[in-house]
Amino acid sequence: MATTGLVVDRGLEGVVVGSTLLSNVEGQIGRLTYRGYDIDDLAPNATFEEVTHLLLYGHLPTAEELESLKREIGARRMIPEPLINSMQRVPKTAWPMDVLRTVTSGLALFSPVNQRGEHVSDVHSAIELIAKMPTILAAWDRIRRGLEPIEPRTDLSHAANFLYMRTGKVPSDIEEDALDTYFVLLADHSYNASTFSARVTASTRSDIYAAITAALATLEGDLHGGAASAAFNTLLEVGTKDRAETYVREVLARGERIMGMGHREYKVRDPRARHLEAMAKQLSAYRGDSRWYDIARSLEDASNKVLQEEKPGKKIYANVDFYTAPVLADLAIAGDEFTCLFACARTAGWTAHVLEQLSDNRLIRPQATYVGPAPGPFVPISDRRAQAIGA
Ligand code: ACO
């Protein structure tokens, strides 16, 4: 077995691969800041559009700057007709993340290219992606239900417009506020797997559309953003709040994981969970139905208790995806779309990271320790004998 003497760090845990001005995750104390602003301050006080401005332009906007950004987002919401038409031909059973990833990639087909076939990757193409992704998702939600897509409005906020495009009704302030807070909390999270993917893609001098498509593909797995949809399935499986502890014990006995619990960085409860829990509670009071909140609350208590017993010292607490489930369920969003909602929020961070990468680029190209056979002679096909696969 050949070795190079390099240190192998599976999962890059604790490995620093770059720097960023955009966000800081302090996992031991449970603090998340965007450009120095604590999400505890941003969540109740700033809108997603303000946070988008903060991430893309480097500072919180003045009233005029905010108006200008809102105008640009509103003006860029429509998606090209051929993309809507192509969605009409997709099987209605298609997984929403597959549709979102494919159609987002397709946006590049309608974006101008220079003589070398390159798209412009700048703050405006970033806003284009941020503006259009919710339109794709809302259109797909209606198409798969056999309904006509509803055109976006330019006068509504990012959150309100998304909910409007699903139903044709302008949401209440509470609903708009809940989704807006969710978007704020999910907007960025340093070098998580999908953001890293976007930066790796951008580092090859690929364009922003390709980088965001790569990020979408990486988000989908249930060890990352896919946990949001998986966490909702958990609420369905638990069914009633009094079954939470039995459920947790059954899952752990099968050697499986509780979705929405645990985090590579946070060794305390994810700071975003507190805000989302408050939103879930508020929404359930507004709807007069606390089923999802109640199940989530008792599931978190049961998980904390049983994980403490079964995996002492592992520090596995609720992450952002945990209370995403009751919030989005109470907004009548289908469980299989939760990861797509995550993507709509995170596109602000992804695009900001792509621009940051391009502003001081160096190709990201790690190494691997080779553990295969030592160099040997080539075997002509007439001398080869059948071997077991992998041998
Ligand atoms: N349920 C049960 N056990 C868990 C969980 C969980 N949710 N999370 C971690 N563990 C256990 C593991 O089984 C392992 O136990 P062992 O040492 O006895 O084998 C130990 O904790 C360490 O697990 P790792 O996978 O090494 O920890 P890592 O830091 O890589 O885990 C991760 C982070 C992948 C998020 C993990 O906690 C997990 O799988 N959670 C469930 C999926 C999830 O919620 N993902 C979303 C993460 S947040 C986000 O991406 C937005």
PDB file of N, CA, C and O in Angstrom, residues 15-71:
ATOM      1  N   VAL A  15     -10.532  21.672   9.901  1.00  0.00           N
ATOM      2  CA  VAL A  15      -9.520  22.142   8.941  1.00  0.00           C
ATOM      3  C   VAL A  15      -9.955  23.501   8.397  1.00  0.00           C
ATOM      4  O   VAL A  15     -11.090  23.664   7.956  1.00  0.00           O
ATOM      5  N   VAL A  16      -9.065  24.479   8.435  1.00  0.00           N
ATOM      6  CA  VAL A  16      -9.390  25.814   7.920  1.00  0.00           C
ATOM      7  C   VAL A  16      -8.942  25.877   6.464  1.00  0.00           C
ATOM      8  O   VAL A  16      -7.759  25.699   6.173  1.00  0.00           O
ATOM      9  N   VAL A  17      -9.876  26.084   5.538  1.00  0.00           N
ATOM     10  CA  VAL A  17      -9.518  26.069   4.114  1.00  0.00           C
ATOM     11  C   VAL A  17      -9.610  27.439   3.460  1.00  0.00           C
ATOM     12  O   VAL A  17      -9.369  27.580   2.275  1.00  0.00           O
ATOM     13  N   GLY A  18      -9.972  28.455   4.224  1.00  0.00           N
ATOM     14  CA  GLY A  18     -10.076  29.779   3.622  1.00  0.00           C
ATOM     15  C   GLY A  18     -10.530  30.776   4.666  1.00  0.00           C
ATOM     16  O   GLY A  18     -10.683  30.438   5.851  1.00  0.00           O
ATOM     17  N   SER A  19     -10.746  32.012   4.224  1.00  0.00           N
ATOM     18  CA  SER A  19     -11.254  33.024   5.151  1.00  0.00           C
ATOM     19  C   SER A  19     -12.482  33.676   4.526  1.00  0.00           C
ATOM     20  O   SER A  19     -12.698  33.585   3.314  1.00  0.00           O
ATOM     21  N   THR A  20     -13.272  34.311   5.338  1.00  0.00           N
ATOM     22  CA  THR A  20     -14.468  34.996   4.832  1.00  0.00           C
ATOM     23  C   THR A  20     -14.805  36.184   5.711  1.00  0.00           C
ATOM     24  O   THR A  20     -14.576  36.154   6.924  1.00  0.00           O
ATOM     25  N   LEU A  21     -15.353  37.213   5.075  1.00  0.00           N
ATOM     26  CA  LEU A  21     -15.851  38.380   5.812  1.00  0.00           C
ATOM     27  C   LEU A  21     -17.347  38.241   6.083  1.00  0.00           C
ATOM     28  O   LEU A  21     -17.946  39.103   6.714  1.00  0.00           O
ATOM     29  N   LEU A  22     -17.946  37.167   5.556  1.00  0.00           N
ATOM     30  CA  LEU A  22     -19.404  37.140   5.476  1.00  0.00           C
ATOM     31  C   LEU A  22     -20.115  36.699   6.747  1.00  0.00           C
ATOM     32  O   LEU A  22     -21.088  37.326   7.163  1.00  0.00           O
ATOM     33  N   SER A  23     -19.684  35.573   7.328  1.00  0.00           N
ATOM     34  CA  SER A  23     -20.376  35.142   8.543  1.00  0.00           C
ATOM     35  C   SER A  23     -19.423  34.366   9.429  1.00  0.00           C
ATOM     36  O   SER A  23     -18.415  33.830   8.964  1.00  0.00           O
ATOM     37  N   ASN A  24     -19.780  34.304  10.699  1.00  0.00           N
ATOM     38  CA  ASN A  24     -18.925  33.636  11.676  1.00  0.00           C
ATOM     39  C   ASN A  24     -19.784  32.718  12.540  1.00  0.00           C
ATOM     40  O   ASN A  24     -20.776  33.161  13.121  1.00  0.00           O
ATOM     41  N   VAL A  25     -19.400  31.454  12.586  1.00  0.00           N
ATOM     42  CA  VAL A  25     -20.121  30.470  13.398  1.00  0.00           C
ATOM     43  C   VAL A  25     -19.258  30.182  14.622  1.00  0.00           C
ATOM     44  O   VAL A  25     -18.143  29.682  14.483  1.00  0.00           O
ATOM     45  N   GLU A  26     -19.762  30.510  15.799  1.00  0.00           N
ATOM     46  CA  GLU A  26     -19.027  30.203  17.033  1.00  0.00           C
ATOM     47  C   GLU A  26     -19.770  29.051  17.716  1.00  0.00           C
ATOM     48  O   GLU A  26     -20.705  29.268  18.491  1.00  0.00           O
ATOM     49  N   GLY A  27     -19.331  27.842  17.334  1.00  0.00           N
ATOM     50  CA  GLY A  27     -20.072  26.643  17.695  1.00  0.00           C
ATOM     51  C   GLY A  27     -20.091  26.316  19.172  1.00  0.00           C
ATOM     52  O   GLY A  27     -21.040  25.709  19.656  1.00  0.00           O
ATOM     53  N   GLN A  28     -19.058  26.725  19.903  1.00  0.00           N
ATOM     54  CA  GLN A  28     -19.003  26.364  21.331  1.00  0.00           C
ATOM     55  C   GLN A  28     -19.957  27.219  22.163  1.00  0.00           C
ATOM     56  O   GLN A  28     -20.479  26.760  23.179  1.00  0.00           O
ATOM     57  N   ILE A  29     -20.163  28.477  21.718  1.00  0.00           N
ATOM     58  CA  ILE A  29     -21.067  29.341  22.499  1.00  0.00           C
ATOM     59  C   ILE A  29     -22.417  29.532  21.806  1.00  0.00           C
ATOM     60  O   ILE A  29     -23.315  30.186  22.339  1.00  0.00           O
ATOM     61  N   GLY A  30     -22.544  28.996  20.595  1.00  0.00           N
ATOM     62  CA  GLY A  30     -23.825  29.105  19.898  1.00  0.00           C
ATOM     63  C   GLY A  30     -24.106  30.511  19.412  1.00  0.00           C
ATOM     64  O   GLY A  30     -25.188  31.047  19.656  1.00  0.00           O
ATOM     65  N   ARG A  31     -23.124  31.109  18.725  1.00  0.00           N
ATOM     66  CA  ARG A  31     -23.368  32.455  18.182  1.00  0.00           C
ATOM     67  C   ARG A  31     -23.117  32.442  16.681  1.00  0.00           C
ATOM     68  O   ARG A  31     -22.143  31.860  16.208  1.00  0.00           O
ATOM     69  N   LEU A  32     -24.001  33.111  15.947  1.00  0.00           N
ATOM     70  CA  LEU A  32     -23.856  33.254  14.497  1.00  0.00           C
ATOM     71  C   LEU A  32     -23.953  34.728  14.157  1.00  0.00           C
ATOM     72  O   LEU A  32     -24.926  35.397  14.550  1.00  0.00           O
ATOM     73  N   THR A  33     -22.956  35.245  13.463  1.00  0.00           N
ATOM     74  CA  THR A  33     -22.998  36.656  13.057  1.00  0.00           C
ATOM     75  C   THR A  33     -22.801  36.763  11.555  1.00  0.00           C
ATOM     76  O   THR A  33     -22.048  35.992  10.960  1.00  0.00           O
ATOM     77  N   TYR A  34     -23.504  37.738  10.940  1.00  0.00           N
ATOM     78  CA  TYR A  34     -23.290  38.080   9.527  1.00  0.00           C
ATOM     79  C   TYR A  34     -22.559  39.420   9.523  1.00  0.00           C
ATOM     80  O   TYR A  34     -23.097  40.421   9.992  1.00  0.00           O
ATOM     81  N   ARG A  35     -21.351  39.440   8.997  1.00  0.00           N
ATOM     82  CA  ARG A  35     -20.533  40.661   8.937  1.00  0.00           C
ATOM     83  C   ARG A  35     -20.571  41.409  10.276  1.00  0.00           C
ATOM     84  O   ARG A  35     -20.712  42.637  10.331  1.00  0.00           O
ATOM     85  N   GLY A  36     -20.505  40.666  11.360  1.00  0.00           N
ATOM     86  CA  GLY A  36     -20.428  41.275  12.692  1.00  0.00           C
ATOM     87  C   GLY A  36     -21.771  41.518  13.357  1.00  0.00           C
ATOM     88  O   GLY A  36     -21.824  41.917  14.521  1.00  0.00           O
ATOM     89  N   TYR A  37     -22.860  41.302  12.655  1.00  0.00           N
ATOM     90  CA  TYR A  37     -24.190  41.488  13.273  1.00  0.00           C
ATOM     91  C   TYR A  37     -24.715  40.144  13.749  1.00  0.00           C
ATOM     92  O   TYR A  37     -24.794  39.181  12.968  1.00  0.00           O
ATOM     93  N   ASP A  38     -25.088  40.093  15.013  1.00  0.00           N
ATOM     94  CA  ASP A  38     -25.606  38.864  15.616  1.00  0.00           C
ATOM     95  C   ASP A  38     -26.983  38.539  15.019  1.00  0.00           C
ATOM     96  O   ASP A  38     -27.833  39.440  14.904  1.00  0.00           O
ATOM     97  N   ILE A  39     -27.207  37.270  14.700  1.00  0.00           N
ATOM     98  CA  ILE A  39     -28.537  36.926  14.160  1.00  0.00           C
ATOM     99  C   ILE A  39     -29.631  37.147  15.211  1.00  0.00           C
ATOM    100  O   ILE A  39     -30.791  37.313  14.860  1.00  0.00           O
ATOM    101  N   ASP A  40     -29.237  37.188  16.495  1.00  0.00           N
ATOM    102  CA  ASP A  40     -30.242  37.500  17.530  1.00  0.00           C
ATOM    103  C   ASP A  40     -30.782  38.919  17.345  1.00  0.00           C
ATOM    104  O   ASP A  40     -31.912  39.223  17.733  1.00  0.00           O
ATOM    105  N   ASP A  41     -29.960  39.807  16.786  1.00  0.00           N
ATOM    106  CA  ASP A  41     -30.427  41.173  16.488  1.00  0.00           C
ATOM    107  C   ASP A  41     -31.080  41.247  15.117  1.00  0.00           C
ATOM    108  O   ASP A  41     -32.070  41.963  14.923  1.00  0.00           O
ATOM    109  N   LEU A  42     -30.504  40.517  14.156  1.00  0.00           N
ATOM    110  CA  LEU A  42     -31.037  40.608  12.785  1.00  0.00           C
ATOM    111  C   LEU A  42     -32.412  39.961  12.679  1.00  0.00           C
ATOM    112  O   LEU A  42     -33.312  40.509  12.027  1.00  0.00           O
ATOM    113  N   ALA A  43     -32.595  38.789  13.307  1.00  0.00           N
ATOM    114  CA  ALA A  43     -33.857  38.053  13.118  1.00  0.00           C
ATOM    115  C   ALA A  43     -35.086  38.903  13.469  1.00  0.00           C
ATOM    116  O   ALA A  43     -36.025  38.976  12.677  1.00  0.00           O
ATOM    117  N   PRO A  44     -35.096  39.592  14.637  1.00  0.00           N
ATOM    118  CA  PRO A  44     -36.310  40.372  14.922  1.00  0.00           C
ATOM    119  C   PRO A  44     -36.328  41.769  14.283  1.00  0.00           C
ATOM    120  O   PRO A  44     -37.379  42.405  14.253  1.00  0.00           O
ATOM    121  N   ASN A  45     -35.191  42.253  13.807  1.00  0.00           N
ATOM    122  CA  ASN A  45     -35.128  43.658  13.394  1.00  0.00           C
ATOM    123  C   ASN A  45     -34.873  43.920  11.912  1.00  0.00           C
ATOM    124  O   ASN A  45     -35.111  45.029  11.432  1.00  0.00           O
ATOM    125  N   ALA A  46     -34.333  42.935  11.204  1.00  0.00           N
ATOM    126  CA  ALA A  46     -33.980  43.188   9.794  1.00  0.00           C
ATOM    127  C   ALA A  46     -34.737  42.236   8.885  1.00  0.00           C
ATOM    128  O   ALA A  46     -35.046  41.111   9.263  1.00  0.00           O
ATOM    129  N   THR A  47     -35.036  42.704   7.676  1.00  0.00           N
ATOM    130  CA  THR A  47     -35.710  41.841   6.700  1.00  0.00           C
ATOM    131  C   THR A  47     -34.671  41.069   5.889  1.00  0.00           C
ATOM    132  O   THR A  47     -33.479  41.397   5.902  1.00  0.00           O
ATOM    133  N   PHE A  48     -35.160  40.059   5.160  1.00  0.00           N
ATOM    134  CA  PHE A  48     -34.263  39.284   4.297  1.00  0.00           C
ATOM    135  C   PHE A  48     -33.587  40.205   3.272  1.00  0.00           C
ATOM    136  O   PHE A  48     -32.406  40.037   2.961  1.00  0.00           O
ATOM    137  N   GLU A  49     -34.318  41.174   2.756  1.00  0.00           N
ATOM    138  CA  GLU A  49     -33.728  42.080   1.770  1.00  0.00           C
ATOM    139  C   GLU A  49     -32.580  42.877   2.400  1.00  0.00           C
ATOM    140  O   GLU A  49     -31.543  43.098   1.763  1.00  0.00           O
ATOM    141  N   GLU A  50     -32.755  43.318   3.661  1.00  0.00           N
ATOM    142  CA  GLU A  50     -31.664  44.053   4.324  1.00  0.00           C
ATOM    143  C   GLU A  50     -30.438  43.156   4.515  1.00  0.00           C
ATOM    144  O   GLU A  50     -29.298  43.579   4.327  1.00  0.00           O
ATOM    145  N   VAL A  51     -30.709  41.896   4.890  1.00  0.00           N
ATOM    146  CA  VAL A  51     -29.608  40.947   5.107  1.00  0.00           C
ATOM    147  C   VAL A  51     -28.911  40.633   3.778  1.00  0.00           C
ATOM    148  O   VAL A  51     -27.681  40.508   3.710  1.00  0.00           O
ATOM    149  N   THR A  52     -29.700  40.525   2.726  1.00  0.00           N
ATOM    150  CA  THR A  52     -29.114  40.291   1.392  1.00  0.00           C
ATOM    151  C   THR A  52     -28.184  41.447   1.032  1.00  0.00           C
ATOM    152  O   THR A  52     -27.071  41.242   0.536  1.00  0.00           O
ATOM    153  N   HIS A  53     -28.630  42.670   1.309  1.00  0.00           N
ATOM    154  CA  HIS A  53     -27.785  43.843   1.043  1.00  0.00           C
ATOM    155  C   HIS A  53     -26.504  43.776   1.873  1.00  0.00           C
ATOM    156  O   HIS A  53     -25.398  44.018   1.383  1.00  0.00           O
ATOM    157  N   LEU A  54     -26.683  43.408   3.134  1.00  0.00           N
ATOM    158  CA  LEU A  54     -25.517  43.295   4.031  1.00  0.00           C
ATOM    159  C   LEU A  54     -24.503  42.301   3.467  1.00  0.00           C
ATOM    160  O   LEU A  54     -23.294  42.572   3.413  1.00  0.00           O
ATOM    161  N   LEU A  55     -24.993  41.144   3.018  1.00  0.00           N
ATOM    162  CA  LEU A  55     -24.079  40.110   2.528  1.00  0.00           C
ATOM    163  C   LEU A  55     -23.451  40.497   1.192  1.00  0.00           C
ATOM    164  O   LEU A  55     -22.244  40.337   0.998  1.00  0.00           O
ATOM    165  N   LEU A  56     -24.257  41.039   0.281  1.00  0.00           N
ATOM    166  CA  LEU A  56     -23.728  41.316  -1.067  1.00  0.00           C
ATOM    167  C   LEU A  56     -22.936  42.613  -1.153  1.00  0.00           C
ATOM    168  O   LEU A  56     -21.962  42.699  -1.893  1.00  0.00           O
ATOM    169  N   TYR A  57     -23.372  43.641  -0.404  1.00  0.00           N
ATOM    170  CA  TYR A  57     -22.728  44.956  -0.544  1.00  0.00           C
ATOM    171  C   TYR A  57     -21.837  45.314   0.647  1.00  0.00           C
ATOM    172  O   TYR A  57     -21.160  46.327   0.620  1.00  0.00           O
ATOM    173  N   GLY A  58     -21.888  44.522   1.708  1.00  0.00           N
ATOM    174  CA  GLY A  58     -20.957  44.754   2.812  1.00  0.00           C
ATOM    175  C   GLY A  58     -21.481  45.616   3.935  1.00  0.00           C
ATOM    176  O   GLY A  58     -20.802  45.780   4.946  1.00  0.00           O
ATOM    177  N   HIS A  59     -22.656  46.188   3.808  1.00  0.00           N
ATOM    178  CA  HIS A  59     -23.211  46.990   4.898  1.00  0.00           C
ATOM    179  C   HIS A  59     -24.736  46.927   4.868  1.00  0.00           C
ATOM    180  O   HIS A  59     -25.330  46.651   3.822  1.00  0.00           O
ATOM    181  N   LEU A  60     -25.345  47.207   6.020  1.00  0.00           N
ATOM    182  CA  LEU A  60     -26.807  47.297   6.057  1.00  0.00           C
ATOM    183  C   LEU A  60     -27.232  48.505   5.227  1.00  0.00           C
ATOM    184  O   LEU A  60     -26.567  49.542   5.252  1.00  0.00           O
ATOM    185  N   PRO A  61     -28.327  48.376   4.473  1.00  0.00           N
ATOM    186  CA  PRO A  61     -28.689  49.456   3.549  1.00  0.00           C
ATOM    187  C   PRO A  61     -29.324  50.664   4.230  1.00  0.00           C
ATOM    188  O   PRO A  61     -29.977  50.527   5.275  1.00  0.00           O
ATOM    189  N   THR A  62     -29.150  51.825   3.616  1.00  0.00           N
ATOM    190  CA  THR A  62     -29.964  52.989   3.981  1.00  0.00           C
ATOM    191  C   THR A  62     -31.357  52.741   3.400  1.00  0.00           C
ATOM    192  O   THR A  62     -31.544  51.813   2.602  1.00  0.00           O
ATOM    193  N   ALA A  63     -32.297  53.609   3.741  1.00  0.00           N
ATOM    194  CA  ALA A  63     -33.664  53.447   3.212  1.00  0.00           C
ATOM    195  C   ALA A  63     -33.649  53.488   1.683  1.00  0.00           C
ATOM    196  O   ALA A  63     -34.334  52.690   1.021  1.00  0.00           O
ATOM    197  N   GLU A  64     -32.826  54.377   1.093  1.00  0.00           N
ATOM    198  CA  GLU A  64     -32.786  54.473  -0.382  1.00  0.00           C
ATOM    199  C   GLU A  64     -32.161  53.217  -0.987  1.00  0.00           C
ATOM    200  O   GLU A  64     -32.625  52.699  -1.994  1.00  0.00           O
ATOM    201  N   GLU A  65     -31.081  52.760  -0.359  1.00  0.00           N
ATOM    202  CA  GLU A  65     -30.417  51.553  -0.888  1.00  0.00           C
ATOM    203  C   GLU A  65     -31.352  50.352  -0.818  1.00  0.00           C
ATOM    204  O   GLU A  65     -31.382  49.513  -1.718  1.00  0.00           O
ATOM    205  N   LEU A  66     -32.128  50.278   0.260  1.00  0.00           N
ATOM    206  CA  LEU A  66     -33.052  49.156   0.415  1.00  0.00           C
ATOM    207  C   LEU A  66     -34.131  49.204  -0.674  1.00  0.00           C
ATOM    208  O   LEU A  66     -34.457  48.191  -1.290  1.00  0.00           O
ATOM    209  N   GLU A  67     -34.665  50.406  -0.911  1.00  0.00           N
ATOM    210  CA  GLU A  67     -35.690  50.553  -1.955  1.00  0.00           C
ATOM    211  C   GLU A  67     -35.139  50.112  -3.308  1.00  0.00           C
ATOM    212  O   GLU A  67     -35.796  49.428  -4.090  1.00  0.00           O
ATOM    213  N   SER A  68     -33.906  50.516  -3.576  1.00  0.00           N
ATOM    214  CA  SER A  68     -33.296  50.189  -4.861  1.00  0.00           C
ATOM    215  C   SER A  68     -33.112  48.668  -4.993  1.00  0.00           C
ATOM    216  O   SER A  68     -33.411  48.087  -6.039  1.00  0.00           O
ATOM    217  N   LEU A  69     -32.666  48.023  -3.918  1.00  0.00           N
ATOM    218  CA  LEU A  69     -32.491  46.566  -3.969  1.00  0.00           C
ATOM    219  C   LEU A  69     -33.850  45.870  -4.154  1.00  0.00           C
ATOM    220  O   LEU A  69     -33.985  44.939  -4.956  1.00  0.00           O
ATOM    221  N   LYS A  70     -34.860  46.353  -3.420  1.00  0.00           N
ATOM    222  CA  LYS A  70     -36.187  45.730  -3.531  1.00  0.00           C
ATOM    223  C   LYS A  70     -36.721  45.872  -4.962  1.00  0.00           C
ATOM    224  O   LYS A  70     -37.318  44.944  -5.509  1.00  0.00           O
ATOM    225  N   ARG A  71     -36.466  47.051  -5.553  1.00  0.00           N
ATOM    226  CA  ARG A  71     -36.910  47.257  -6.952  1.00  0.00           C
ATOM    227  C   ARG A  71     -36.220  46.262  -7.883  1.00  0.00           C
ATOM    228  O   ARG A  71     -36.838  45.656  -8.744  1.00  0.00           O
TER     229      ARG A  71
END
